[in-house]
Amino acid sequence: MNDFLKNALASRKKMVDETSSTSAVGQGFGSIEDDKPTTAKLPFYTGDMVDKSDTGFTGLLNQGATCYLNSMIQSLYMTPELREAIFEWRYDPERDPEEKRCIPLQLQKLFASLQISIRGAVRTRELTTSFGWTGREVYQQHDVLELSNVLFENLETQTIGTKLSMVVSDLHRGSYKDYVQCLNCKSLRGRNVPFVGLGLDIDKAESFEQAMRQYITPEILDGGNQVTCDKCASKQDSKKGIRLTSLPYFFGIHLKRWTFNFATLMRIKIQKQIPFPRTFNGADYLNHDGTEKVDEDYAEADSEQKDQQDKPLEYELYSMMIHTGGATGGHYFAYIKDFESGKWLHFNDSSVKEIPSEEIEKWFNPPPEPAKKEQDDKSTAAPLPGDDKPSPAPIPAAVPSDNAAVASAEKQGGGMDIGAAIAANLKDKQQKKDAKKKLEEEKKKRPQFLHPFGAAYMLMYRLVDPKRNVIKVSEELIPENIVEEIKKDDDIYAKQKEQFDFLGGSEANVIKVSDELIPENIVEEIKKDDDIYAKQKEQFDFLRQFITLKIHYDGKTTDVRVKKKESFKKALETVYEEMKLSEAGVSNVECMRLRNMKVTMNVPLQPYDVNLEDAVESFEFHDPKHLILETRAENEEFAAYEKEKISLRMVELEQKTMEWKKEVLVQVDDDAKIGALRRACAQKLGIDDVARIRMAYHNDGLALLLSDDEKRIKKDERILSGHYIHVEVCGEGGKHSEGKSLLMEKFDKQLNTLHLMYNELDFDQSKDDIYTLSLEVDVRCEVGKLREILAEKLGLSVSELVLRKGFHQQELKDDKKTLEAYKLHTNSVVFVERGTPLLPTQYLFQVFIEDEVYKKKKAEREQKKWDEYLRKEKEKEEAAAAKNDDDDSKTPSMKPKTIKSGLPDESLGEAFLFVGDCVLDEQWTMERVKREIVSKVANVPPANQMRLRSFNDHNRLMKVYFDNKTLKGNLKKAIKDYTQICCQQTATENEEFSEDKILLYVAQWFPQRMDFGPTVEYAFNKKTKIKSELREELSKYSGIPVEHLRCDHPRAYYLQNPEHRRKICILDWENESCGEHTVLTSKQWKCKNGEFILFKDNREKEKLSKEDFETASISSLAQREENPLVFYTPQQQIEREIEQKKKEEEEKQMREQAQQDAIARMKQSHDVAAKAAQKSMQKSLQHEKQKELEK
């Protein structure tokens, strides 16, 4: 509660700060509103905020895939004798394990919460923690019979000598005799076997009765299966079977719906209807061989066995555990009877609903089959609640069809009433629509329950014995400390639920929370915050009275704040005073006016010189508002604003200083010609002879003389309002079309002068901007001249100065090229450093190798994607199966829809490691290039096993450098400094890769695993024959005999996307589309560099054929490891925790070591590269000195 209020307080403070800090130049003002609180902001877990069921019973929250556990726990809880024994058991710290590892204690707490908690659903996490489950186990489904056996075994072990142990061991256990009896002498030998629940095969049974008979009916062993009889001293015909000798108080019946198909080696589920009774007489199956009662000698029988003889044993059904879904998973829930009220309840995780008694009667006492009725009756019969296959929507009777309406109209009076026919037709459609809608509404109101005969897999019966049967379990049996613990937890939950309903519930759940519930310290904090808020609000309201005017004048912009309520004339006075225009020579306010403007073009628009007494806010200015200020002398008048004219900026060239004068605004008609503009400029400059005015227009790096007076300004020259016109006044008697133009000289110098930035030799590498020096140079200057200028400025010789277009960028190495040829422009940067300039044919390459760690991570990620895809597919199939079980009337599509993996696209790092720099000449052959790289760079493959590749930013290898070409021939125009190349190690030595070769990815496909092995790049001749030469080549590589090797050329996304992997099963492995002479690049395959080839051993059969491709479940075909259900002992739990901590520490150390190794490798590579570069530089210097000495 406190954290929630503090968070809300902080949120409001943040919003007020952001709003109130906005000055008058902000983007307007609005009202302040607190964010509406939502349940997402609550400082506690809201997943268990489940309303209590109307039945009064409590549900169980699903941890992930624990619905099977929840259904069994609810069945055990609804077993009164077991619940009573659990409540009576007491925890002893000296005798029992630690509380969190004690299964009986956690089960006791869970049962107590189910009985007395006010929650709608409680958690089972404490119970599963006592099993030793750490998280992964709760996402794996298991068999409920296996779970009950393991749970009972652990309960019995941890509660030896108590009533609970007796209830678990005696009341749930029966016994049977596994026997062999000689048919000749009737002698019988066997052994007694205890059981907790019977497993009945239902594959060949049609009912519970038939399955029980099959279970106890013996098998006849005759012929070759005869068994040696000790009494007869020879092999005799015998019968072998199971005979029930005693039945438990609680009788669990497991219907074996899951079985294994040995033909397909797949697990399957039997989805057939198996009727079972609400009550049955257990004596009918006790000591029975399926056909008759068998007399037994009870001399060695225990009291329970003796007591059960010759008396009826009536069993009553009280729990049905249901499974919906397929053989590999699904959803579990339970139908359980409450012995106290006699009602049946539907327990589905956190949901608990009552099952109507008529629904139960319909299941176990269905009405007799009605006599065959007319088709109309069938069509109008509404489906009963819970029907597996609801009847279609009824068609209202006695409504005429379209033709009937027309026929009826024709009979009346011999003619046809069109209006009546249309009305009848509309009425017919409306009645059908209303009937369908009413049926759907009624169906929604009725709860739907799945018929248990087709989905029940576990049945629980209790022996009817009034003396022993427990109907109600008293709350007084629950230990007081557990009751207090639950009450405290419920108090906290009640407050949280109240807050949850208030914030996230419906209108019916909205309640008023009293201020008195708020802690005093929180109230004080809020009051202090409100005081601060009030002051900020006062300041905020004050600032809202003003608007900011951005005044553009004399090349500057000035911000002036004026009140919105004051007159515009008063605002002009404020502008005059704050901008100190009197000092600028403006006589008074009347000598200035403000004009609207087009901000992007800085073009003045209409002036604000009327209605000056109106308030500023009446002009509806945006905040801030950009305005242009115009001034005049007292004896002048402002030019009249003509909207249809365009405004141009005239700038005159001062010929003595060759500088530009202040701009002057010139207006001409919208469709005016160049001659009119020349006259307007002459008038502004006071020149009578218009021919002396030379004009130029500068745009997009070009300066054009405007000499043709007949051309139109906008249409021909594309000069628009706001553009600049540069003007030169020719001498007396001169003409603009004659003589030398100073204006063009100015532009020539201006447009061809580059302002270049460069760095100091010893610059500060910690700074972002290292280019602190500058110079101006002509763009037509050669690189050699620029090198001389910079060498002189930096105090170096020309031979020691290296110039680049930027840090780690292209070197300016050809002294004969101009700066323009190197595409340098004004404000470009030039990186300077000490060193020996490269020759024009030499380039600095960055050398990389493939990272094996990245390859391993990528392979692991691909496997994770496949596993994640299988999990998603499985969940989708289970959900679809559950939906189909609930509503069989909807026919599902036969083709399963695929879904993409939801695995996050986490970064795997860089696929290539930098190992050093190397200077290479574009004229070298690839053989010499490889030798040079091996001699100058460490950690690269040998030259005879090296393939040079380019790669892209997506960690993918691209172009292959041909061995029969030069470096320039491979790269062509793409060759440049700092080109990145990867040295890839080849599978074979002395590979000659040329234009007639193709590089393909090769991998082996394993049909039974539905997976493929490592992907390897392999160089093939483009003319390799697919059916012969390719198979032979792959056979040598893989070791698979040629006669058993098959291959195909799949699309890349088959391998990359898990959802398409099923398509690999039905590829053209026999290459039926190819002839004997078909090659890799033929139209059948059209192989290109970087594509895939899969091969396999055809002795391993595919799991998916073309016939079942559309319907088979890929998640059921793929092999999955099934983990056994295990409860860990307290000692095992402690050992697992220690092992987990140790494993985490080892992984942390491995990550740290890997980082240190990577740093060491990079450092070593850089050191080797630096030494090689230094050695190369020394050799070059010695070579240059030798040349000078020779000269």
XYZ file of N, CA, C and O in Angstrom, residues 865-991:
508
model
N 16.027 -23.171 -31.362
C 14.878 -22.756 -32.172
C 14.013 -23.953 -32.537
O 12.784 -23.889 -32.512
N 14.663 -25.060 -32.873
C 13.925 -26.270 -33.233
C 13.151 -26.808 -32.025
O 11.981 -27.156 -32.119
N 13.817 -26.857 -30.864
C 13.153 -27.338 -29.657
C 11.995 -26.429 -29.262
O 10.922 -26.896 -28.864
N 12.198 -25.114 -29.394
C 11.140 -24.163 -29.057
C 9.961 -24.298 -30.020
O 8.797 -24.236 -29.622
N 10.281 -24.517 -31.284
C 9.222 -24.700 -32.273
C 8.395 -25.946 -31.961
O 7.162 -25.934 -32.043
N 9.073 -27.039 -31.600
C 8.355 -28.271 -31.255
C 7.443 -28.035 -30.058
O 6.307 -28.526 -30.017
N 7.943 -27.284 -29.073
C 7.121 -27.013 -27.890
C 5.883 -26.197 -28.258
O 4.766 -26.500 -27.810
N 6.064 -25.187 -29.097
C 4.925 -24.363 -29.524
C 3.913 -25.184 -30.323
O 2.697 -25.045 -30.155
N 4.430 -26.032 -31.232
C 3.542 -26.879 -32.028
C 2.753 -27.823 -31.122
O 1.559 -28.051 -31.320
N 3.438 -28.357 -30.129
C 2.776 -29.279 -29.210
C 1.668 -28.571 -28.444
O 0.552 -29.087 -28.317
N 1.950 -27.375 -27.944
C 0.933 -26.608 -27.224
C -0.244 -26.284 -28.125
O -1.402 -26.351 -27.707
N 0.043 -25.943 -29.371
C -1.036 -25.608 -30.308
C -1.920 -26.821 -30.583
O -3.148 -26.724 -30.593
N -1.278 -27.990 -30.776
C -2.052 -29.215 -31.048
C -2.890 -29.622 -29.845
O -4.043 -30.048 -29.980
N -2.322 -29.447 -28.627
C -3.074 -29.799 -27.431
C -4.262 -28.874 -27.253
O -5.350 -29.310 -26.874
N -4.059 -27.586 -27.514
C -5.158 -26.639 -27.396
C -6.255 -26.952 -28.411
O -7.447 -26.898 -28.104
N -5.837 -27.310 -29.637
C -6.826 -27.652 -30.670
C -7.585 -28.918 -30.293
O -8.797 -29.015 -30.487
N -6.851 -29.893 -29.735
C -7.509 -31.139 -29.333
C -8.506 -30.893 -28.216
O -9.601 -31.446 -28.207
N -8.115 -30.046 -27.254
C -9.027 -29.742 -26.151
C -10.269 -29.029 -26.655
O -11.394 -29.304 -26.222
N -10.089 -28.142 -27.625
C -11.231 -27.410 -28.182
C -12.162 -28.353 -28.932
O -13.387 -28.265 -28.828
N -11.568 -29.288 -29.675
C -12.386 -30.249 -30.419
C -13.140 -31.182 -29.489
O -14.248 -31.599 -29.771
N -12.518 -31.527 -28.336
C -13.218 -32.374 -27.381
C -14.421 -31.653 -26.796
O -15.448 -32.248 -26.508
N -14.279 -30.334 -26.581
C -15.383 -29.569 -26.005
C -16.494 -29.318 -27.006
O -17.651 -29.169 -26.660
N -16.131 -29.249 -28.274
C -17.133 -28.912 -29.281
C -16.853 -29.705 -30.543
O -16.114 -29.265 -31.404
N -17.387 -30.920 -30.620
C -17.142 -31.788 -31.771
C -17.917 -31.347 -32.997
O -17.723 -31.868 -34.085
N -18.820 -30.383 -32.806
C -19.619 -29.963 -33.955
C -18.818 -29.147 -34.942
O -19.192 -28.993 -36.091
N -17.713 -28.615 -34.484
C -16.865 -27.826 -35.374
C -15.815 -28.737 -35.985
O -14.988 -29.285 -35.277
N -15.854 -28.920 -37.267
C -14.910 -29.809 -37.942
C -13.593 -29.081 -38.159
O -13.532 -28.099 -38.882
N -12.506 -29.531 -37.520
C -11.231 -28.843 -37.681
C -10.621 -29.098 -39.048
O -10.886 -30.103 -39.685
N -9.777 -28.171 -39.443
C -9.060 -28.345 -40.705
C -8.071 -29.494 -40.570
O -7.425 -29.663 -39.555
N -7.936 -30.305 -41.607
C -7.044 -31.444 -41.553
C -5.581 -31.026 -41.613
O -4.715 -31.666 -41.064
N -5.297 -29.940 -42.293
C -3.908 -29.507 -42.419
C -3.520 -28.672 -41.205
O -4.129 -27.659 -40.928
N -2.504 -29.102 -40.442
C -2.135 -28.356 -39.250
C -1.458 -27.042 -39.611
O -0.626 -26.984 -40.494
N -1.894 -25.996 -38.923
C -1.250 -24.711 -39.147
C 0.073 -24.678 -38.395
O 0.210 -25.222 -37.321
N 1.054 -24.015 -39.006
C 2.362 -23.930 -38.363
C 2.508 -22.578 -37.695
O 1.861 -21.602 -38.077
N 3.373 -22.559 -36.707
C 3.647 -21.329 -35.975
C 5.145 -21.128 -35.906
O 5.912 -22.071 -35.899
N 5.536 -19.882 -35.822
C 6.958 -19.574 -35.769
C 7.459 -19.623 -34.327
O 6.711 -19.441 -33.389
N 8.750 -19.873 -34.230
C 9.354 -19.949 -32.904
C 9.277 -18.605 -32.221
O 9.465 -17.558 -32.826
N 8.975 -18.636 -30.925
C 8.917 -17.411 -30.147
C 10.218 -17.084 -29.444
O 10.243 -16.275 -28.539
N 11.304 -17.741 -29.864
C 12.587 -17.536 -29.215
C 13.082 -16.137 -29.523
O 13.061 -15.693 -30.656
N 13.505 -15.371 -28.504
C 14.000 -14.017 -28.775
C 15.236 -14.035 -29.638
O 16.066 -14.925 -29.554
N 15.368 -13.004 -30.492
C 16.494 -12.938 -31.427
C 17.702 -12.342 -30.709
O 18.075 -11.200 -30.923
N 18.319 -13.131 -29.825
C 19.447 -12.647 -29.049
C 20.702 -12.604 -29.918
O 20.884 -13.393 -30.828
N 21.583 -11.654 -29.606
C 22.807 -11.484 -30.389
C 23.806 -12.581 -30.037
O 23.973 -12.942 -28.878
N 24.469 -13.109 -31.068
C 25.482 -14.136 -30.860
C 26.888 -13.550 -30.921
O 27.865 -14.285 -30.850
N 26.984 -12.232 -31.045
C 28.294 -11.609 -31.175
C 28.712 -11.503 -32.630
O 27.902 -11.612 -33.555
N 30.001 -11.296 -32.852
C 30.540 -11.145 -34.195
C 31.058 -12.488 -34.708
O 31.692 -13.252 -33.975
N 30.789 -12.770 -35.975
C 31.185 -14.050 -36.549
C 32.649 -14.065 -36.973
O 33.205 -15.130 -37.221
N 33.270 -12.879 -37.042
C 34.637 -12.804 -37.560
C 35.532 -12.038 -36.585
O 35.114 -11.026 -36.011
N 36.763 -12.532 -36.415
C 37.727 -11.918 -35.510
C 38.789 -11.163 -36.309
O 39.352 -11.692 -37.275
N 39.061 -9.930 -35.910
C 40.111 -9.129 -36.547
C 41.470 -9.635 -36.072
O 41.704 -9.778 -34.869
N 42.378 -9.909 -37.015
C 43.698 -10.439 -36.646
C 44.842 -9.533 -37.089
O 45.990 -9.782 -36.704
N 44.581 -8.506 -37.896
C 45.664 -7.592 -38.252
C 45.422 -6.875 -39.570
O 44.506 -7.194 -40.331
N 46.276 -5.857 -39.824
C 46.236 -5.106 -41.083
C 47.339 -5.613 -42.005
O 48.381 -6.121 -41.551
N 47.134 -5.438 -43.312
C 48.133 -5.882 -44.284
C 48.049 -5.000 -45.530
O 46.950 -4.731 -46.038
N 49.198 -4.539 -46.021
C 49.249 -3.719 -47.232
C 49.400 -4.650 -48.436
O 50.324 -5.465 -48.499
N 48.464 -4.520 -49.392
C 48.455 -5.375 -50.580
C 48.428 -4.508 -51.827
O 47.846 -3.411 -51.823
N 49.020 -5.037 -52.890
C 49.052 -4.309 -54.163
C 47.976 -4.880 -55.075
O 47.805 -6.095 -55.171
N 47.250 -3.984 -55.742
C 46.137 -4.414 -56.588
C 46.594 -5.249 -57.779
O 45.789 -5.974 -58.370
N 47.878 -5.176 -58.137
C 48.381 -5.902 -59.310
C 48.860 -7.317 -58.967
O 49.220 -8.076 -59.846
N 48.878 -7.664 -57.679
C 49.366 -8.974 -57.273
C 48.381 -10.069 -57.628
O 47.166 -9.857 -57.639
N 48.930 -11.279 -57.878
C 48.075 -12.472 -58.034
C 47.577 -12.903 -56.663
O 48.152 -12.529 -55.624
N 46.554 -13.730 -56.643
C 45.995 -14.160 -55.366
C 46.972 -15.053 -54.611
O 46.969 -15.082 -53.376
N 47.815 -15.769 -55.327
C 48.813 -16.608 -54.662
C 49.775 -15.738 -53.854
O 50.104 -16.040 -52.699
N 50.226 -14.616 -54.456
C 51.139 -13.718 -53.746
C 50.408 -13.003 -52.607
O 50.982 -12.768 -51.540
N 49.151 -12.671 -52.821
C 48.347 -12.028 -51.759
C 48.270 -12.931 -50.532
O 48.474 -12.484 -49.390
N 48.009 -14.236 -50.747
C 47.912 -15.170 -49.624
C 49.245 -15.297 -48.898
O 49.300 -15.334 -47.661
N 50.348 -15.368 -49.662
C 51.670 -15.473 -49.043
C 51.975 -14.229 -48.197
O 52.530 -14.326 -47.105
N 51.596 -13.071 -48.718
C 51.855 -11.823 -48.003
C 51.061 -11.775 -46.694
O 51.574 -11.360 -45.655
N 49.806 -12.221 -46.751
C 48.970 -12.219 -45.541
C 49.551 -13.156 -44.497
O 49.637 -12.818 -43.302
N 49.989 -14.361 -44.919
C 50.563 -15.333 -43.975
C 51.835 -14.777 -43.337
O 52.086 -14.985 -42.140
N 52.645 -14.033 -44.110
C 53.913 -13.518 -43.582
C 53.716 -12.312 -42.670
O 54.566 -12.055 -41.807
N 52.619 -11.568 -42.827
C 52.446 -10.327 -42.073
C 51.396 -10.436 -40.958
O 51.384 -9.603 -40.050
N 50.519 -11.423 -41.028
C 49.411 -11.507 -40.070
C 49.443 -12.865 -39.376
O 49.626 -13.904 -40.034
N 49.245 -12.876 -38.066
C 49.240 -14.118 -37.292
C 47.838 -14.727 -37.251
O 46.838 -14.063 -37.542
N 47.774 -16.015 -36.886
C 46.503 -16.741 -36.642
C 45.658 -16.921 -37.895
O 44.435 -17.075 -37.796
N 46.262 -16.888 -39.081
C 45.507 -17.125 -40.313
C 45.824 -18.537 -40.809
O 46.841 -19.117 -40.447
N 44.926 -19.136 -41.631
C 45.207 -20.477 -42.155
C 46.432 -20.482 -43.061
O 46.860 -19.435 -43.572
N 47.012 -21.660 -43.315
C 48.143 -21.743 -44.268
C 47.713 -21.289 -45.659
O 46.528 -21.376 -46.025
N 48.668 -20.824 -46.440
C 48.352 -20.284 -47.764
C 47.719 -21.330 -48.667
O 46.864 -21.004 -49.498
N 48.109 -22.614 -48.518
C 47.545 -23.653 -49.389
C 46.184 -24.148 -48.917
O 45.597 -25.019 -49.530
N 45.712 -23.626 -47.780
C 44.365 -23.960 -47.309
C 43.562 -22.704 -47.015
O 42.683 -22.703 -46.169
N 43.857 -21.640 -47.751
C 43.202 -20.359 -47.506
C 42.301 -19.990 -48.679
O 42.680 -20.120 -49.838
N 41.095 -19.570 -48.334
C 40.152 -19.044 -49.316
C 39.778 -17.645 -48.856
O 39.346 -17.449 -47.727
N 39.962 -16.638 -49.718
C 39.679 -15.259 -49.346
C 38.233 -14.913 -49.706
O 37.775 -15.194 -50.825
N 37.545 -14.318 -48.731
C 36.115 -13.996 -48.905
C 35.835 -12.580 -48.410
O 36.530 -12.047 -47.541
N 34.812 -11.987 -48.943
C 34.252 -10.764 -48.356
C 33.077 -11.171 -47.484
O 32.562 -12.284 -47.601
N 32.631 -10.276 -46.598
C 31.483 -10.583 -45.731
C 30.708 -9.297 -45.479
O 31.218 -8.188 -45.668
N 29.457 -9.472 -45.046
C 28.596 -8.303 -44.838
C 28.355 -8.063 -43.352
O 28.877 -8.772 -42.487
N 27.536 -7.062 -43.066
C 27.260 -6.687 -41.672
C 26.360 -7.686 -40.970
O 26.120 -7.561 -39.764
N 25.801 -8.648 -41.703
C 24.900 -9.641 -41.111
C 25.634 -10.942 -40.786
O 25.012 -12.005 -40.698
N 26.958 -10.846 -40.620
C 27.780 -12.006 -40.241
C 27.682 -13.140 -41.261
O 27.678 -14.322 -40.905
N 27.615 -12.755 -42.532
C 27.505 -13.773 -43.572
C 28.628 -13.594 -44.589
O 28.885 -12.475 -45.044
N 29.300 -14.711 -44.923
C 30.335 -14.677 -45.954
C 29.704 -14.444 -47.319
O 28.652 -15.013 -47.620
N 30.363 -13.657 -48.147
C 29.787 -13.298 -49.442
C 30.726 -13.726 -50.582
O 31.019 -14.898 -50.729
N 31.238 -12.796 -51.331
C 32.024 -13.036 -52.550
C 33.278 -13.858 -52.274
O 33.948 -13.697 -51.263
N 33.623 -14.745 -53.211
C 34.855 -15.536 -53.147
C 35.856 -14.935 -54.134
O 35.525 -14.647 -55.284
N 37.097 -14.740 -53.708
C 38.136 -14.198 -54.576
C 38.666 -15.331 -55.463
O 39.154 -16.345 -54.963
N 38.580 -15.161 -56.792
C 39.046 -16.184 -57.728
C 40.574 -16.245 -57.731
O 41.252 -15.203 -57.789
N 41.113 -17.463 -57.728
C 42.567 -17.639 -57.658
C 43.258 -17.317 -58.977
O 44.474 -17.092 -58.990
N 42.539 -17.296 -60.077
C 43.163 -17.027 -61.376
C 43.086 -15.551 -61.773
O 43.347 -15.205 -62.917
N 42.697 -14.688 -60.816
C 42.631 -13.256 -61.104
C 43.535 -12.498 -60.144
O 43.934 -13.015 -59.095
N 43.831 -11.236 -60.483
C 44.590 -10.370 -59.584
C 43.641 -9.804 -58.533
O 42.420 -9.964 -58.608
N 44.235 -9.116 -57.555
C 43.405 -8.498 -56.514
C 42.478 -7.450 -57.118
O 41.300 -7.375 -56.762
N 42.967 -6.671 -58.055
C 42.145 -5.662 -58.736
C 41.065 -6.338 -59.571
O 39.921 -5.866 -59.638
N 41.411 -7.447 -60.211
C 40.438 -8.167 -61.023
C 39.293 -8.717 -60.199
O 38.163 -8.843 -60.681
N 39.558 -9.074 -58.950
C 38.506 -9.589 -58.071
C 37.617 -8.476 -57.524
O 36.406 -8.612 -57.460
N 38.238 -7.350 -57.132
C 37.473 -6.294 -56.480
C 36.999 -5.213 -57.446
O 36.015 -4.518 -57.167
N 37.733 -5.029 -58.564
C 37.394 -4.010 -59.560
C 37.307 -2.637 -58.909
O 38.195 -2.238 -58.182
N 36.210 -1.913 -59.112
C 36.110 -0.549 -58.592
C 35.880 -0.519 -57.076
O 35.989 0.541 -56.451
N 35.564 -1.658 -56.489
C 35.275 -1.694 -55.045
C 36.531 -1.694 -54.194
O 36.446 -1.610 -52.976
N 37.705 -1.775 -54.811
C 38.937 -1.823 -54.030
C 39.195 -0.462 -53.392
O 39.065 0.584 -54.022
N 39.533 -0.484 -52.102
C 39.785 0.743 -51.356
C 40.526 0.386 -50.069
O 40.641 -0.789 -49.711
N 41.023 1.405 -49.383
C 41.697 1.172 -48.111
C 40.704 0.684 -47.069
O 39.508 1.034 -47.095
N 41.205 -0.102 -46.130
C 40.429 -0.670 -45.035
C 39.320 -1.608 -45.532
O 38.298 -1.769 -44.891
N 39.552 -2.189 -46.718
C 38.645 -3.251 -47.164
C 38.816 -4.446 -46.223
O 39.930 -4.830 -45.872
N 37.699 -5.040 -45.815
C 37.739 -6.161 -44.881
C 37.635 -7.471 -45.649
O 36.728 -7.646 -46.470
N 38.590 -8.377 -45.395
C 38.568 -9.692 -46.035
C 38.680 -10.760 -44.947
O 39.276 -10.544 -43.895
N 38.073 -11.897 -45.223
C 38.103 -13.025 -44.289
C 38.947 -14.147 -44.885
O 38.754 -14.533 -46.044
N 39.886 -14.660 -44.092
C 40.702 -15.804 -44.504
C 40.010 -17.070 -44.011
O 40.081 -17.403 -42.822
N 39.330 -17.754 -44.911
C 38.568 -18.947 -44.568
C 39.410 -20.190 -44.832
O 40.044 -20.297 -45.884
N 39.428 -21.122 -43.884
C 40.195 -22.348 -44.059
C 39.376 -23.341 -44.871
O 38.213 -23.608 -44.572
N 40.001 -23.913 -45.905
C 39.310 -24.857 -46.782
C 39.408 -26.275 -46.240
O 40.289 -26.596 -45.436
N 38.498 -27.143 -46.696
C 38.498 -28.541 -46.265
C 39.614 -29.326 -46.937
O 40.082 -30.339 -46.402
N 40.045 -28.871 -48.109
C 41.110 -29.561 -48.851
C 42.266 -28.606 -49.101
O 42.121 -27.388 -49.003
N 43.427 -29.154 -49.455
C 44.611 -28.340 -49.733
C 44.680 -27.976 -51.211
O 44.140 -28.683 -52.067
N 45.376 -26.853 -51.465
C 45.651 -26.401 -52.836
C 44.380 -26.285 -53.680
O 44.330 -26.705 -54.825
N 43.349 -25.726 -53.081
C 42.096 -25.518 -53.820
C 42.278 -24.374 -54.821
O 42.763 -23.302 -54.469
